[in-house]
Amino acid sequence: MATSNPDVPAAQSVVPVTDPPGLSVIEASKRRAAYRAVEDHFDTSYKYIGIGSGSTVVYVVEAIAAKGREVTLKMVFIPTGDQSKQLIIEAGLPLGSIDSLPPVEVGHTKMDGVSALEVATGLQDLGLKGKRQSLDVAFDGADEIDEELNCIKGGGACLFQEKLVATAAKKFICVADSRKLQPRLLTKWKTIPIEIAPFAAPTIKRILITLGSPDPVIRQGGSAKAGPVVTDNGMWIMDAPFPPLVLASDLRHGDHGDGEHGTWEVHHLGRRLKRIVGVLEVGLFHGRNGFQVASAGEEGGGQKPVAAYFGMENGEVEVRNAAFDKHGSKSRP
């Protein structure tokens, strides 16, 4: 279960934020949460910063840019999609990409004619051992967050790249308004976004129905676009409704949360959906956070945030920190 921040009372704002005139209560709450999250988790020594998608992240970028170019020009900002890419560019922040993170050098290899040929043909790897730089931090929003900081993401159709960036970060920080915080997932946000290959859509829909999703549908573009939404990766989004997802602590004797008794535990459902052929990614962010991955001695980060910041309608910012339990951390990827 997530815990409140023991060091900074949730009712206090670390950075005084003067709201621009005309900003709605909800937008002002998002902005305050974003500034607080940046103040707590952005360090001037960082090199690689992940920037997510959605309306709340606009204020994260604003808060980072306010640190000044003398700070941000030393950094590289990694987007989760075209929207966040444009945010980074418009804010004057140095733009990078998740696939261009440099490798971590482990030792040096002396180059001569033979070794150069072996590198060119893939027989030698320059001693880099396949490891790449991790992001120091990634900031992103969510469509819904439960009390253990499991998230539903993908309302903006960027879930694959969002998960790619989150799992490349040492710590993933979620920023949202108070409406997104619910006891269990699928309380108010009723569907799980799933990014799929278009040709696999009929098969995936049939499988989802057998798993207990009553009416999975392909997301349509609405009045601005005829036909399905096409993601940045050339895929479709299928929105699959399920009953509210339970936590492991909710399960009764004999119910494993694997759908057999009509209940799905977050982690079980996330892993089951990912195994469907034709699914690129699932909009459930579950399992481990970055601190748990590091504790297990593994590379990269986790799907779950280490902290979530919620802008409340009364002007306060509520902070939920992940309750860290390193036991069994290798068993829940």
PDB file of C-alpha atoms in Angstrom, residues 150 163 192 194 207-208 211 242 245 257-258 264-277 279-288 303 328-333:
ATOM      1  CA  ASN A 150      -0.812   0.548  -9.776  1.00  0.00           C
ATOM      2  CA  LYS A 163       5.958   2.078 -20.409  1.00  0.00           C
ATOM      3  CA  ILE A 192      -7.968  -0.955 -19.960  1.00  0.00           C
ATOM      4  CA  ILE A 194      -4.443  -2.197 -25.053  1.00  0.00           C
ATOM      5  CA  ILE A 207      -9.924 -13.699 -26.275  1.00  0.00           C
ATOM      6  CA  LEU A 208     -10.734 -10.637 -24.162  1.00  0.00           C
ATOM      7  CA  LEU A 211     -11.301 -13.479 -20.075  1.00  0.00           C
ATOM      8  CA  PHE A 242     -13.390  -5.281 -16.814  1.00  0.00           C
ATOM      9  CA  LEU A 245      -9.430  -5.017 -10.271  1.00  0.00           C
ATOM     10  CA  GLY A 257      -7.260 -13.540  -8.805  1.00  0.00           C
ATOM     11  CA  ASP A 258      -6.680 -15.259 -12.134  1.00  0.00           C
ATOM     12  CA  TRP A 264      -8.842 -10.399 -11.574  1.00  0.00           C
ATOM     13  CA  GLU A 265      -5.912  -9.237  -9.472  1.00  0.00           C
ATOM     14  CA  VAL A 266      -4.016  -6.381 -11.144  1.00  0.00           C
ATOM     15  CA  HIS A 267      -0.733  -8.214 -11.657  1.00  0.00           C
ATOM     16  CA  HIS A 268      -2.346 -11.435 -12.890  1.00  0.00           C
ATOM     17  CA  LEU A 269      -4.483  -9.641 -15.459  1.00  0.00           C
ATOM     18  CA  GLY A 270      -1.628  -7.446 -16.683  1.00  0.00           C
ATOM     19  CA  ARG A 271       0.580 -10.456 -17.347  1.00  0.00           C
ATOM     20  CA  ARG A 272      -2.251 -12.472 -18.937  1.00  0.00           C
ATOM     21  CA  LEU A 273      -3.154  -9.699 -21.371  1.00  0.00           C
ATOM     22  CA  LYS A 274       0.477  -9.224 -22.378  1.00  0.00           C
ATOM     23  CA  ARG A 275       0.695 -12.895 -23.395  1.00  0.00           C
ATOM     24  CA  ILE A 276      -1.983 -12.501 -26.089  1.00  0.00           C
ATOM     25  CA  VAL A 277      -0.393 -12.728 -29.533  1.00  0.00           C
ATOM     26  CA  VAL A 279      -0.743  -7.282 -28.186  1.00  0.00           C
ATOM     27  CA  LEU A 280       2.101  -4.782 -28.241  1.00  0.00           C
ATOM     28  CA  GLU A 281       1.490  -3.377 -24.763  1.00  0.00           C
ATOM     29  CA  VAL A 282      -1.113  -3.180 -22.007  1.00  0.00           C
ATOM     30  CA  GLY A 283      -2.135   0.001 -20.216  1.00  0.00           C
ATOM     31  CA  LEU A 284      -1.759  -1.550 -16.756  1.00  0.00           C
ATOM     32  CA  PHE A 285       1.390  -0.348 -14.994  1.00  0.00           C
ATOM     33  CA  HIS A 286       1.921  -2.903 -12.236  1.00  0.00           C
ATOM     34  CA  GLY A 287       4.478  -5.198 -10.628  1.00  0.00           C
ATOM     35  CA  ARG A 288       7.585  -3.431  -9.343  1.00  0.00           C
ATOM     36  CA  GLN A 303       6.351  -0.049 -14.272  1.00  0.00           C
ATOM     37  CA  GLY A 328      10.170 -11.373  -3.600  1.00  0.00           C
ATOM     38  CA  SER A 329      10.979  -8.432  -5.834  1.00  0.00           C
ATOM     39  CA  LYS A 330      12.415 -10.696  -8.519  1.00  0.00           C
ATOM     40  CA  SER A 331       9.176 -12.635  -8.840  1.00  0.00           C
ATOM     41  CA  ARG A 332       6.950  -9.764  -9.952  1.00  0.00           C
ATOM     42  CA  PRO A 333       8.357  -8.228 -13.170  1.00  0.00           C
TER      43      PRO A 333
END
